[in-house]
Amino acid sequence: MTEPVADAVAAPPARFNFAQHLLGVNAGRADKAAFVDDAGTLNYGDLDERVRRVAASLRALGLRREERVLLLMPDTTDWPVSFLGAMYAGLVPVAVNTLLTADDYAYMLEHSRAQAVLVSGSLLPVLMAAMTRCDHEVQKVVVSRPEAPLHPAEIEFEAFVRAQPPATKPAATAADDPGFWLYSSGSTGRPKGTVHSHANPYWTAELYGKRVLQLSEADVCFSAAKLFFAYGLGNALSFPMSVGATTLLMPERPTPEATFRRWLGQVAGLRPTVFFGAPTGFAGMLAHPALPARDAVVLRLVSSAGEALPAELGERFKAHFGVDIIDGIGSTEMLHIFLSNRPERVRYGSTGWPVPGYEVELRGEGGAAVPDGEPGELFIQGPSAAMMYWGNRDKTRETFQGGWTKSGDKYVRNGDGSYTYSGRSDDMLKVGGVYVSPFEVEATLVQHPAVLEAAVIGKEDAEGLVKSKAFVVLKPGALADEAELKAFVKERLAPYKYPRFIEFVPDLPKTATGKIQRFKLRELESDRP
C-alpha cells in the first residue's frame, strides 16, 4: 500500500552533487548557526567555506573521484565539514561507528580500500591499532582535535582546512553516482558496506523531513542517534540543512544527563525544538530522577526509531511533556524512515502509515500478500533505497529484489491502514503452532510499573517444544516476581502468549543504536547445560 505525495516532489537533476545542493540551499544564511557543539558554533557561511576548503585539500592529496575516505569522528562540527567536503570533491565518505574495535576498523579499511582517514584525536589510537592489523595501506591520516603530538605522517585538521583555497566548483557528480557509504550493524556477521547515491539523502529530506516532520528554518534539532547512523545522518544533517535549521551536536554518549543538559539549554544557550531518540533512551529518561518538568523544555516534536516504540512509553511521555512521540521505522538500506506516525495522527502501539512516496507490502512465506491482521514480511519500494552492498553480491540480491527492498521485519496491517510491528523475521516464535511476536510480549511486560525493559526469545522446554522466555530488567528499587509478571501478561494477551520462563537480569545486550540483541540472549541460553 502507498500514499501519494500530496504535492509532487521534483526529482534532482541528472547532474547533482548533494553537498553543493545543501550549500546552495543556505547561501543566503551566512550568519545563521548551522551546527553547535561543546566547542562553539559554526555558521552557514563558515560551513560553506570550510566544506570547499576540505574538498580542495582532499583533491590536493591526489585522491581521485569515487575513492573512499573513512570518517571516524564523534559528533562535532568537524563531522559535517568532513562528510560534505568529501562529497563536494566527488569522493565517497565512509561514515563508521565510533564504538567499534580495532579489528572492526581493520576490516572496514580493507573492505572499503579507503585512501585517507579523517579521524578525531580521541579515536586515533584505535585507528593506529587497526592500521597495523590490515594489509591495506592508507595514504593520509587527518586528525581532528588531536590529544597528543602528531606523527609527521599525520595532518592536523585545522592546518588541513587552511592548506588550500576553497574549491570553486564541485565534482560533476550524477544523482545516481555513489555518494557515501554506511556500514550495517553487523549483528549477524561482518557489517555490510551499504552504498548510497547523491540523490538518496535528497529524497529522505524532501519526503520525510519536510513533508512528514514539517521541519522549518526556525527549528533547533538535536539527535541522540549519531551522525554515522542512517537515522542520525538525516536527523542532524540532511534534514536541518535542507530547511536552514540549526543542529545541536553531542559528541558523548546520549545518557539522560547529557540529553537533559541540551534540552535545558545548557550548551550555547540553545534549547532544541525537535528531538530524535530511540525507545531505550526514552525509557531511561522517564525513569531518571532528574527528568525535566514540562515547562522547562521547548520541544514541539519528538521522533523515535531504531526499535518499535511500546505504547506505554509514548503515552507516559505525552502525559509528562504534552508532546507526542512520532514513531517510525527506517533502515540503513532505505537511509531513513519510510513508515511513520504523523504529528497530527498518532496511533501508539503502531508504527503508523507509509510515508508518501514509499510503497510497502506484507508478504507471506510463498511471497503472496497477506490479509490484514496476519503477520507478513515487510518489503519497501522508494527512491532512497541503497544501490548495493559493496563486494557482497549474494546479500545484495537477497535484500534488493527488483524495485523492492526486503526489510527483515515482520508486520501486521491494521484496519485503518496503519502497521504494527511483530518482530524481526528471525526473532518470531512459533508456540503451539501459532506465531508469537516477541515485541508484543515485551511491550506488555513494560506496562508493569516495576519493569524497565524486557526481551523475549524462544526456549525449548523439557519436552523439546519451543516456549517463550523473557529476560526482564526491573526499575531501580522496584520489586516483582515471576508469578506476578506471568499473571500480568495473561490478563492482557491471549493465554498462549505469556512467557513460560522469566529471568531477571541487570541489563540487556544492545547495539550502539540501542536495539536489543536477542541473538546474544539466544547464544547465552544455548550455552547453558
PDB file of C-alpha atoms in Angstrom, residues 120-341:
ATOM      1  CA  SER A 120      39.339  12.533  15.826  1.00  0.00           C
ATOM      2  CA  GLY A 121      42.272  12.670  18.212  1.00  0.00           C
ATOM      3  CA  SER A 122      40.361  10.632  20.776  1.00  0.00           C
ATOM      4  CA  LEU A 123      40.000   7.762  18.287  1.00  0.00           C
ATOM      5  CA  LEU A 124      43.483   7.942  16.764  1.00  0.00           C
ATOM      6  CA  PRO A 125      44.956   5.162  18.983  1.00  0.00           C
ATOM      7  CA  VAL A 126      42.330   2.607  17.949  1.00  0.00           C
ATOM      8  CA  LEU A 127      42.767   3.626  14.299  1.00  0.00           C
ATOM      9  CA  MET A 128      46.539   3.150  14.549  1.00  0.00           C
ATOM     10  CA  ALA A 129      45.975  -0.300  16.039  1.00  0.00           C
ATOM     11  CA  ALA A 130      43.622  -1.119  13.158  1.00  0.00           C
ATOM     12  CA  MET A 131      46.120   0.027  10.540  1.00  0.00           C
ATOM     13  CA  THR A 132      48.762  -2.351  11.917  1.00  0.00           C
ATOM     14  CA  ARG A 133      46.331  -5.273  11.572  1.00  0.00           C
ATOM     15  CA  CYS A 134      45.300  -4.823   7.945  1.00  0.00           C
ATOM     16  CA  ASP A 135      47.149  -5.233   4.648  1.00  0.00           C
ATOM     17  CA  HIS A 136      45.591  -2.159   3.045  1.00  0.00           C
ATOM     18  CA  GLU A 137      47.778   0.940   3.169  1.00  0.00           C
ATOM     19  CA  VAL A 138      46.138   4.299   3.873  1.00  0.00           C
ATOM     20  CA  GLN A 139      47.749   7.253   2.108  1.00  0.00           C
ATOM     21  CA  LYS A 140      46.958  10.015   4.606  1.00  0.00           C
ATOM     22  CA  VAL A 141      45.510  10.427   8.094  1.00  0.00           C
ATOM     23  CA  VAL A 142      43.941  13.777   9.031  1.00  0.00           C
ATOM     24  CA  VAL A 143      43.392  14.262  12.775  1.00  0.00           C
ATOM     25  CA  SER A 144      40.623  16.448  14.187  1.00  0.00           C
ATOM     26  CA  ARG A 145      41.217  17.969  17.630  1.00  0.00           C
ATOM     27  CA  PRO A 146      44.392  15.974  18.426  1.00  0.00           C
ATOM     28  CA  GLU A 147      45.014  14.981  22.035  1.00  0.00           C
ATOM     29  CA  ALA A 148      48.743  14.298  21.674  1.00  0.00           C
ATOM     30  CA  PRO A 149      51.608  15.375  19.363  1.00  0.00           C
ATOM     31  CA  LEU A 150      51.098  14.024  15.868  1.00  0.00           C
ATOM     32  CA  HIS A 151      53.380  11.764  13.860  1.00  0.00           C
ATOM     33  CA  PRO A 152      54.985  13.531  10.857  1.00  0.00           C
ATOM     34  CA  ALA A 153      52.817  11.457   8.510  1.00  0.00           C
ATOM     35  CA  GLU A 154      49.649  12.763  10.180  1.00  0.00           C
ATOM     36  CA  ILE A 155      47.988  16.082   9.346  1.00  0.00           C
ATOM     37  CA  GLU A 156      46.200  18.287  11.853  1.00  0.00           C
ATOM     38  CA  PHE A 157      42.644  19.030  10.693  1.00  0.00           C
ATOM     39  CA  GLU A 158      42.743  22.824  11.061  1.00  0.00           C
ATOM     40  CA  ALA A 159      46.005  23.012   9.109  1.00  0.00           C
ATOM     41  CA  PHE A 160      44.433  20.727   6.511  1.00  0.00           C
ATOM     42  CA  VAL A 161      41.428  23.050   6.194  1.00  0.00           C
ATOM     43  CA  ARG A 162      43.670  26.098   5.738  1.00  0.00           C
ATOM     44  CA  ALA A 163      46.094  24.415   3.327  1.00  0.00           C
ATOM     45  CA  GLN A 164      44.118  25.159   0.167  1.00  0.00           C
ATOM     46  CA  PRO A 165      41.835  27.954  -1.043  1.00  0.00           C
ATOM     47  CA  PRO A 166      38.165  26.929  -1.263  1.00  0.00           C
ATOM     48  CA  ALA A 167      37.274  24.796  -4.279  1.00  0.00           C
ATOM     49  CA  THR A 168      35.381  26.935  -6.743  1.00  0.00           C
ATOM     50  CA  LYS A 169      33.139  24.212  -8.097  1.00  0.00           C
ATOM     51  CA  PRO A 170      32.030  20.751  -7.010  1.00  0.00           C
ATOM     52  CA  ALA A 171      32.789  17.490  -8.758  1.00  0.00           C
ATOM     53  CA  ALA A 172      30.394  16.937 -11.643  1.00  0.00           C
ATOM     54  CA  THR A 173      28.675  14.005  -9.983  1.00  0.00           C
ATOM     55  CA  ALA A 174      25.393  12.474 -11.134  1.00  0.00           C
ATOM     56  CA  ALA A 175      22.357  11.931  -8.922  1.00  0.00           C
ATOM     57  CA  ASP A 176      22.904   8.175  -9.227  1.00  0.00           C
ATOM     58  CA  ASP A 177      26.653   8.259  -8.565  1.00  0.00           C
ATOM     59  CA  PRO A 178      27.900   6.726  -5.293  1.00  0.00           C
ATOM     60  CA  GLY A 179      27.761   9.477  -2.678  1.00  0.00           C
ATOM     61  CA  PHE A 180      28.656   7.806   0.634  1.00  0.00           C
ATOM     62  CA  TRP A 181      28.703   4.504   2.490  1.00  0.00           C
ATOM     63  CA  LEU A 182      27.207   3.458   5.788  1.00  0.00           C
ATOM     64  CA  TYR A 183      28.022   0.135   7.398  1.00  0.00           C
ATOM     65  CA  SER A 184      25.188  -2.021   8.707  1.00  0.00           C
ATOM     66  CA  SER A 185      25.308  -3.054  12.347  1.00  0.00           C
ATOM     67  CA  GLY A 186      26.705  -6.482  11.561  1.00  0.00           C
ATOM     68  CA  SER A 187      24.655  -8.219  14.252  1.00  0.00           C
ATOM     69  CA  THR A 188      24.644 -11.479  12.265  1.00  0.00           C
ATOM     70  CA  GLY A 189      28.095 -11.387  10.716  1.00  0.00           C
ATOM     71  CA  ARG A 190      30.505  -8.884   9.212  1.00  0.00           C
ATOM     72  CA  PRO A 191      28.962  -5.430   8.676  1.00  0.00           C
ATOM     73  CA  LYS A 192      27.832  -4.738   5.128  1.00  0.00           C
ATOM     74  CA  GLY A 193      29.059  -1.644   3.263  1.00  0.00           C
ATOM     75  CA  THR A 194      25.797  -0.029   2.147  1.00  0.00           C
ATOM     76  CA  VAL A 195      26.317   2.274  -0.850  1.00  0.00           C
ATOM     77  CA  HIS A 196      24.043   5.307  -1.186  1.00  0.00           C
ATOM     78  CA  SER A 197      23.826   7.743  -4.073  1.00  0.00           C
ATOM     79  CA  HIS A 198      23.995  11.551  -4.049  1.00  0.00           C
ATOM     80  CA  ALA A 199      20.228  11.643  -4.614  1.00  0.00           C
ATOM     81  CA  ASN A 200      19.202   9.389  -1.730  1.00  0.00           C
ATOM     82  CA  PRO A 201      19.540  11.912   1.148  1.00  0.00           C
ATOM     83  CA  TYR A 202      17.741  14.476  -1.008  1.00  0.00           C
ATOM     84  CA  TRP A 203      14.732  12.168  -1.186  1.00  0.00           C
ATOM     85  CA  THR A 204      14.637  11.422   2.543  1.00  0.00           C
ATOM     86  CA  ALA A 205      14.794  15.144   3.365  1.00  0.00           C
ATOM     87  CA  GLU A 206      12.076  16.050   0.877  1.00  0.00           C
ATOM     88  CA  LEU A 207       9.680  13.192   1.621  1.00  0.00           C
ATOM     89  CA  TYR A 208      10.118  12.766   5.375  1.00  0.00           C
ATOM     90  CA  GLY A 209      11.986  15.709   6.899  1.00  0.00           C
ATOM     91  CA  LYS A 210       9.899  18.357   5.176  1.00  0.00           C
ATOM     92  CA  ARG A 211       6.558  16.728   4.444  1.00  0.00           C
ATOM     93  CA  VAL A 212       6.043  14.449   7.438  1.00  0.00           C
ATOM     94  CA  LEU A 213       8.018  16.136  10.232  1.00  0.00           C
ATOM     95  CA  GLN A 214       7.407  19.593   8.742  1.00  0.00           C
ATOM     96  CA  LEU A 215      10.789  20.909   9.858  1.00  0.00           C
ATOM     97  CA  SER A 216      11.455  24.571   9.268  1.00  0.00           C
ATOM     98  CA  GLU A 217      14.215  27.174   9.413  1.00  0.00           C
ATOM     99  CA  ALA A 218      13.048  28.117  12.923  1.00  0.00           C
ATOM    100  CA  ASP A 219      13.805  24.687  14.388  1.00  0.00           C
ATOM    101  CA  VAL A 220      16.732  23.668  16.577  1.00  0.00           C
ATOM    102  CA  CYS A 221      17.310  19.935  16.000  1.00  0.00           C
ATOM    103  CA  PHE A 222      19.015  17.539  18.405  1.00  0.00           C
ATOM    104  CA  SER A 223      19.555  13.844  17.712  1.00  0.00           C
ATOM    105  CA  ALA A 224      20.587  11.232  20.264  1.00  0.00           C
ATOM    106  CA  ALA A 225      21.407   8.944  17.327  1.00  0.00           C
ATOM    107  CA  LYS A 226      24.860   9.784  15.986  1.00  0.00           C
ATOM    108  CA  LEU A 227      25.691  11.105  12.531  1.00  0.00           C
ATOM    109  CA  PHE A 228      27.312   7.829  11.449  1.00  0.00           C
ATOM    110  CA  PHE A 229      23.901   6.100  11.649  1.00  0.00           C
ATOM    111  CA  ALA A 230      21.400   6.465   8.819  1.00  0.00           C
ATOM    112  CA  TYR A 231      18.829   7.773  11.312  1.00  0.00           C
ATOM    113  CA  GLY A 232      21.230  10.311  12.802  1.00  0.00           C
ATOM    114  CA  LEU A 233      22.545  11.467   9.429  1.00  0.00           C
ATOM    115  CA  GLY A 234      19.062  12.532   8.390  1.00  0.00           C
ATOM    116  CA  ASN A 235      18.127  13.971  11.782  1.00  0.00           C
ATOM    117  CA  ALA A 236      21.242  16.067  12.323  1.00  0.00           C
ATOM    118  CA  LEU A 237      22.497  16.894   8.823  1.00  0.00           C
ATOM    119  CA  SER A 238      20.307  16.228   5.767  1.00  0.00           C
ATOM    120  CA  PHE A 239      17.000  17.368   7.288  1.00  0.00           C
ATOM    121  CA  PRO A 240      18.030  20.523   9.163  1.00  0.00           C
ATOM    122  CA  MET A 241      20.344  21.736   6.393  1.00  0.00           C
ATOM    123  CA  SER A 242      17.602  21.191   3.806  1.00  0.00           C
ATOM    124  CA  VAL A 243      15.460  23.805   5.567  1.00  0.00           C
ATOM    125  CA  GLY A 244      18.157  26.042   7.079  1.00  0.00           C
ATOM    126  CA  ALA A 245      17.621  24.921  10.682  1.00  0.00           C
ATOM    127  CA  THR A 246      20.233  24.737  13.461  1.00  0.00           C
ATOM    128  CA  THR A 247      21.623  21.448  14.822  1.00  0.00           C
ATOM    129  CA  LEU A 248      22.924  20.797  18.320  1.00  0.00           C
ATOM    130  CA  LEU A 249      25.666  18.143  18.248  1.00  0.00           C
ATOM    131  CA  MET A 250      26.611  15.923  21.183  1.00  0.00           C
ATOM    132  CA  PRO A 251      29.920  14.014  20.991  1.00  0.00           C
ATOM    133  CA  GLU A 252      29.375  11.972  24.167  1.00  0.00           C
ATOM    134  CA  ARG A 253      27.014   9.061  24.790  1.00  0.00           C
ATOM    135  CA  PRO A 254      23.327  10.032  24.891  1.00  0.00           C
ATOM    136  CA  THR A 255      22.819   9.420  28.595  1.00  0.00           C
ATOM    137  CA  PRO A 256      19.759  11.001  30.231  1.00  0.00           C
ATOM    138  CA  GLU A 257      22.029  13.544  31.966  1.00  0.00           C
ATOM    139  CA  ALA A 258      23.759  14.577  28.718  1.00  0.00           C
ATOM    140  CA  THR A 259      20.435  14.766  26.895  1.00  0.00           C
ATOM    141  CA  PHE A 260      18.787  16.876  29.600  1.00  0.00           C
ATOM    142  CA  ARG A 261      21.704  19.354  29.525  1.00  0.00           C
ATOM    143  CA  ARG A 262      20.829  20.165  25.941  1.00  0.00           C
ATOM    144  CA  TRP A 263      17.084  20.098  26.430  1.00  0.00           C
ATOM    145  CA  LEU A 264      17.555  22.727  29.151  1.00  0.00           C
ATOM    146  CA  GLY A 265      19.740  24.994  27.008  1.00  0.00           C
ATOM    147  CA  GLN A 266      22.963  24.422  28.926  1.00  0.00           C
ATOM    148  CA  VAL A 267      25.006  24.252  25.681  1.00  0.00           C
ATOM    149  CA  ALA A 268      25.313  27.594  23.895  1.00  0.00           C
ATOM    150  CA  GLY A 269      22.012  28.684  25.430  1.00  0.00           C
ATOM    151  CA  LEU A 270      20.039  26.866  22.736  1.00  0.00           C
ATOM    152  CA  ARG A 271      17.090  24.633  23.587  1.00  0.00           C
ATOM    153  CA  PRO A 272      16.027  22.113  20.934  1.00  0.00           C
ATOM    154  CA  THR A 273      12.543  22.298  19.451  1.00  0.00           C
ATOM    155  CA  VAL A 274      12.897  18.870  17.799  1.00  0.00           C
ATOM    156  CA  PHE A 275      14.420  15.801  19.453  1.00  0.00           C
ATOM    157  CA  PHE A 276      15.213  12.496  17.746  1.00  0.00           C
ATOM    158  CA  GLY A 277      15.593   9.499  20.048  1.00  0.00           C
ATOM    159  CA  ALA A 278      15.002   5.767  20.440  1.00  0.00           C
ATOM    160  CA  PRO A 279      12.768   3.709  22.765  1.00  0.00           C
ATOM    161  CA  THR A 280      15.612   2.596  25.043  1.00  0.00           C
ATOM    162  CA  GLY A 281      16.595   6.213  25.596  1.00  0.00           C
ATOM    163  CA  PHE A 282      13.042   7.327  26.303  1.00  0.00           C
ATOM    164  CA  ALA A 283      12.640   4.549  28.885  1.00  0.00           C
ATOM    165  CA  GLY A 284      15.833   5.631  30.640  1.00  0.00           C
ATOM    166  CA  MET A 285      14.854   9.294  30.642  1.00  0.00           C
ATOM    167  CA  LEU A 286      11.353   8.717  32.011  1.00  0.00           C
ATOM    168  CA  ALA A 287      12.831   6.632  34.841  1.00  0.00           C
ATOM    169  CA  HIS A 288      15.516   9.224  35.689  1.00  0.00           C
ATOM    170  CA  PRO A 289      15.130  11.304  38.869  1.00  0.00           C
ATOM    171  CA  ALA A 290      16.303  14.461  37.046  1.00  0.00           C
ATOM    172  CA  LEU A 291      13.568  14.303  34.374  1.00  0.00           C
ATOM    173  CA  PRO A 292      12.866  17.959  33.476  1.00  0.00           C
ATOM    174  CA  ALA A 293       9.483  19.496  34.095  1.00  0.00           C
ATOM    175  CA  ARG A 294       7.168  20.132  31.167  1.00  0.00           C
ATOM    176  CA  ASP A 295       7.666  23.901  31.198  1.00  0.00           C
ATOM    177  CA  ALA A 296      11.485  23.599  31.317  1.00  0.00           C
ATOM    178  CA  VAL A 297      11.704  22.399  27.699  1.00  0.00           C
ATOM    179  CA  VAL A 298      10.505  23.855  24.385  1.00  0.00           C
ATOM    180  CA  LEU A 299      10.087  20.617  22.439  1.00  0.00           C
ATOM    181  CA  ARG A 300       7.422  20.832  19.756  1.00  0.00           C
ATOM    182  CA  LEU A 301       8.191  17.499  18.076  1.00  0.00           C
ATOM    183  CA  VAL A 302       9.815  14.245  19.213  1.00  0.00           C
ATOM    184  CA  SER A 303      10.753  11.410  16.851  1.00  0.00           C
ATOM    185  CA  SER A 304      11.557   7.777  17.626  1.00  0.00           C
ATOM    186  CA  ALA A 305      13.097   4.985  15.562  1.00  0.00           C
ATOM    187  CA  GLY A 306      15.568   2.129  15.947  1.00  0.00           C
ATOM    188  CA  GLU A 307      13.026  -0.214  17.525  1.00  0.00           C
ATOM    189  CA  ALA A 308       9.251  -0.117  17.739  1.00  0.00           C
ATOM    190  CA  LEU A 309       8.027   2.190  20.481  1.00  0.00           C
ATOM    191  CA  PRO A 310       5.909   0.496  23.175  1.00  0.00           C
ATOM    192  CA  ALA A 311       2.565   2.287  23.502  1.00  0.00           C
ATOM    193  CA  GLU A 312       3.052   2.679  27.252  1.00  0.00           C
ATOM    194  CA  LEU A 313       6.276   4.658  26.738  1.00  0.00           C
ATOM    195  CA  GLY A 314       4.697   7.031  24.231  1.00  0.00           C
ATOM    196  CA  GLU A 315       1.670   7.617  26.430  1.00  0.00           C
ATOM    197  CA  ARG A 316       3.784   8.321  29.544  1.00  0.00           C
ATOM    198  CA  PHE A 317       5.991  10.735  27.615  1.00  0.00           C
ATOM    199  CA  LYS A 318       2.935  12.563  26.249  1.00  0.00           C
ATOM    200  CA  ALA A 319       1.390  12.743  29.724  1.00  0.00           C
ATOM    201  CA  HIS A 320       4.553  14.330  31.165  1.00  0.00           C
ATOM    202  CA  PHE A 321       5.626  16.689  28.385  1.00  0.00           C
ATOM    203  CA  GLY A 322       2.423  17.238  26.428  1.00  0.00           C
ATOM    204  CA  VAL A 323       4.205  16.237  23.197  1.00  0.00           C
ATOM    205  CA  ASP A 324       3.603  13.095  21.169  1.00  0.00           C
ATOM    206  CA  ILE A 325       6.460  10.821  20.160  1.00  0.00           C
ATOM    207  CA  ILE A 326       6.261  10.244  16.405  1.00  0.00           C
ATOM    208  CA  ASP A 327       7.336   6.627  15.990  1.00  0.00           C
ATOM    209  CA  GLY A 328       8.594   5.309  12.660  1.00  0.00           C
ATOM    210  CA  ILE A 329      10.776   2.656  11.107  1.00  0.00           C
ATOM    211  CA  GLY A 330      13.666   3.104   8.714  1.00  0.00           C
ATOM    212  CA  SER A 331      16.793   1.171   7.829  1.00  0.00           C
ATOM    213  CA  THR A 332      20.356   1.637   6.669  1.00  0.00           C
ATOM    214  CA  GLU A 333      19.256   0.194   3.319  1.00  0.00           C
ATOM    215  CA  MET A 334      16.441   2.758   2.864  1.00  0.00           C
ATOM    216  CA  LEU A 335      18.514   5.514   4.533  1.00  0.00           C
ATOM    217  CA  HIS A 336      15.719   6.860   6.711  1.00  0.00           C
ATOM    218  CA  ILE A 337      12.094   6.383   7.762  1.00  0.00           C
ATOM    219  CA  PHE A 338       9.534   5.004   5.295  1.00  0.00           C
ATOM    220  CA  LEU A 339       6.698   4.033   7.664  1.00  0.00           C
ATOM    221  CA  SER A 340       5.662   6.507  10.338  1.00  0.00           C
ATOM    222  CA  ASN A 341       3.077   8.116  12.546  1.00  0.00           C
TER     223      ASN A 341
END
